[in-house]
Amino acid sequence: MQLSFLAAVLLFGISADAFPAKHASPEPFLTQLDGSSWTLGNNVWNLTQESTYGVKLMYKGRDCVGDAAGHYVSYNGAASNLNWTSASITKRGTYRGKKFIDIAFTAVEGDMHWVVFAGMSGAYQYFVNRALPVLGEFRTLWRLDNVTFTRGRTDIKDEELPPLKDYIPQNKVQDETWLRPDGSGYITKYDFTAWSRNQDFFGVYGEGFGSWYINPGKDYYNGDHLKQELMVHRESATGDVVQLNMIHGTHFMASSKDLLPEGKIWGPWLWYLNDGDKEDVAQRAAEEFQSWPYKWLVDEEYHSRGIVTGRLTLSDGRPASNAAVFLGDPDPTKTTLDMGTDYYYTTYADKSGRFEIPNVRAGTYGLQAWSNGSSIADVSTTFLVNKVTVKKSKRTNLGHLTWKLSPKEKLFQIGEFDRYSYGFSHGGAPYQHGLVAACPADLTYTVGESQTSDWCFGQTYRGNWTVRFRTSGIRESAAPELIVSLAGYASGASSNIFANGVQLGNMTSGSAWLPSDPSLYRSATAAGEWHLLRFPFDKSLLKDGWNDLTFNMVRNTTWHGFMWDSVALEC
């Protein structure tokens, strides 16, 4: 009598470790080992999956997990790991001459799919929501062997991961952040942060091995153009090398609480294995971007997509050159960064204000736009057109859209309105912990004499930052208004604002209109959660000649404070 592999396992007690390192057939497979463990893969790689963790990844004759935790899915700050109760092949097919199987691992919260093609180095993955709670954080990830994988790569950073020996307990200064043993700076996992929607590919690699994520379709991500996330790092407690896939992330946001519809799909993305060759994965990434949306996925709603086009012109006749354009929730009640319930699309207008957003899922959206600097850097308002309907295989042409501007004149402006700290001293520097400490406690900026770079990107010390500016002949009908655009704000700081010694207002934590985000103390130097604050005041406070506007920091916390986008005075 010939026994099946599963029968042999049950009868003779063959362990999961006995499964061959290389499957003989090139065809993809799923094999159940016992009631709570399976193997899946093809002749290139295979993974032993237990009820929570994928514990053994065989590739090129090596277990790439080793003593690390392996592959798992979790939500809301790693408080909840998903537990798989069953696994099954939901579809078998052939695409472009290659056989594939779609495997679903089922948990109470939803189904994690692995789409394994014959001979492929890696697999496509996607997750289908069934009963996830209000999120927060949702991620898939690998924790891999730290001898095999020694470097991390995003589109803006590529270097060795810090050695575990440098994580000295007495040198810890905050969450996952340590002073280096030689005192030269800091080690922190947040230095491997990058802009989520800009990624071509990211992952970890070493001599002869590479594990990568390629996410060509990013419409399932929460947030807008300014969404940034931690991509890779070393787990300080164990030394595991971590490859994160933050498909619903919160690391640099003030808040994120999204109730998710049943059936929402995150993905598919490609998890890709190679020998660590970045040119190879770059070529593969280009192919994946060209192939998205994936035709092999059988899902009618996934393929129900249209195109949104339009042209933005400012009310003064200028084209909205290079404006950031975002397609998100209709009747918006959240900031664009905080949106995360459904699907979201980003692009930039061209120099004439035209934009096109292809492959938009059918549905109803709200379209917003804002200045991305350059020729419209003076624009502080946000454009909104609501209830944009997208239909399958149709073009939704919004036509010529007029973006209304403030009728007031600017007396001065420091920095561009673009929601970033670019242009200021240290603004947009490489991610690094504690850079805001390099900004001064006291600063004087003289309009017409000082340069944008004389203003620092963040204010964290108690002291006075003063703007000196001239006025003359202010018209009778003038109604002055100070505009403060913050690229980010971390709690524990409070600033009083004065015009010629008279207080106009206050910026402080604990207020509903200024929620805190972790950007400044988590290595960000360009943006966190954007805030636009307006402080109107009586024109009698201004005088002909020199005037002073002062930000008086009266309470501070180390590495916390204000990250600037722009400061302007209108009248």
mmCIF file of N, CA and C in Angstrom, residues 10 78 175 243 272 309 411-412 455 463 512 519:
data_model
loop_
_atom_site.group_PDB
_atom_site.id
_atom_site.type_symbol
_atom_site.label_atom_id
_atom_site.label_comp_id
_atom_site.label_asym_id
_atom_site.label_seq_id
_atom_site.Cartn_x
_atom_site.Cartn_y
_atom_site.Cartn_z
ATOM 1 N N LEU A 10 1.813 11.040 10.001
ATOM 2 C CA LEU A 10 1.028 10.636 11.154
ATOM 3 C C LEU A 10 1.412 9.247 11.645
ATOM 4 N N ALA A 78 1.712 45.024 17.516
ATOM 5 C CA ALA A 78 2.177 43.667 17.797
ATOM 6 C C ALA A 78 1.458 43.058 18.997
ATOM 7 N N ASP A 175 12.524 54.709 23.335
ATOM 8 C CA ASP A 175 12.026 53.608 22.521
ATOM 9 C C ASP A 175 12.993 53.248 21.386
ATOM 10 N N GLN A 243 12.187 42.543 8.445
ATOM 11 C CA GLN A 243 11.731 43.087 7.169
ATOM 12 C C GLN A 243 10.227 43.340 7.315
ATOM 13 N N TYR A 272 10.080 38.604 -2.662
ATOM 14 C CA TYR A 272 11.026 38.119 -3.669
ATOM 15 C C TYR A 272 12.341 37.702 -3.009
ATOM 16 N N THR A 309 -9.090 62.288 -14.396
ATOM 17 C CA THR A 309 -8.241 63.325 -14.970
ATOM 18 C C THR A 309 -8.830 64.703 -14.680
ATOM 19 N N LEU A 411 2.483 89.967 3.792
ATOM 20 C CA LEU A 411 3.519 90.891 4.239
ATOM 21 C C LEU A 411 4.870 90.203 4.285
ATOM 22 N N PHE A 412 4.864 88.915 4.616
ATOM 23 C CA PHE A 412 6.088 88.122 4.513
ATOM 24 C C PHE A 412 5.718 86.640 4.546
ATOM 25 N N TRP A 455 16.456 79.900 9.029
ATOM 26 C CA TRP A 455 15.417 79.384 9.928
ATOM 27 C C TRP A 455 15.663 77.892 10.078
ATOM 28 N N GLY A 463 13.012 79.388 24.615
ATOM 29 C CA GLY A 463 13.677 80.568 24.085
ATOM 30 C C GLY A 463 12.772 81.307 23.133
ATOM 31 N N ALA A 512 -7.209 69.858 21.039
ATOM 32 C CA ALA A 512 -7.762 69.014 19.975
ATOM 33 C C ALA A 512 -7.269 69.442 18.604
ATOM 34 N N SER A 519 7.149 62.356 15.114
ATOM 35 C CA SER A 519 8.135 62.581 14.052
ATOM 36 C C SER A 519 9.480 63.071 14.568
#
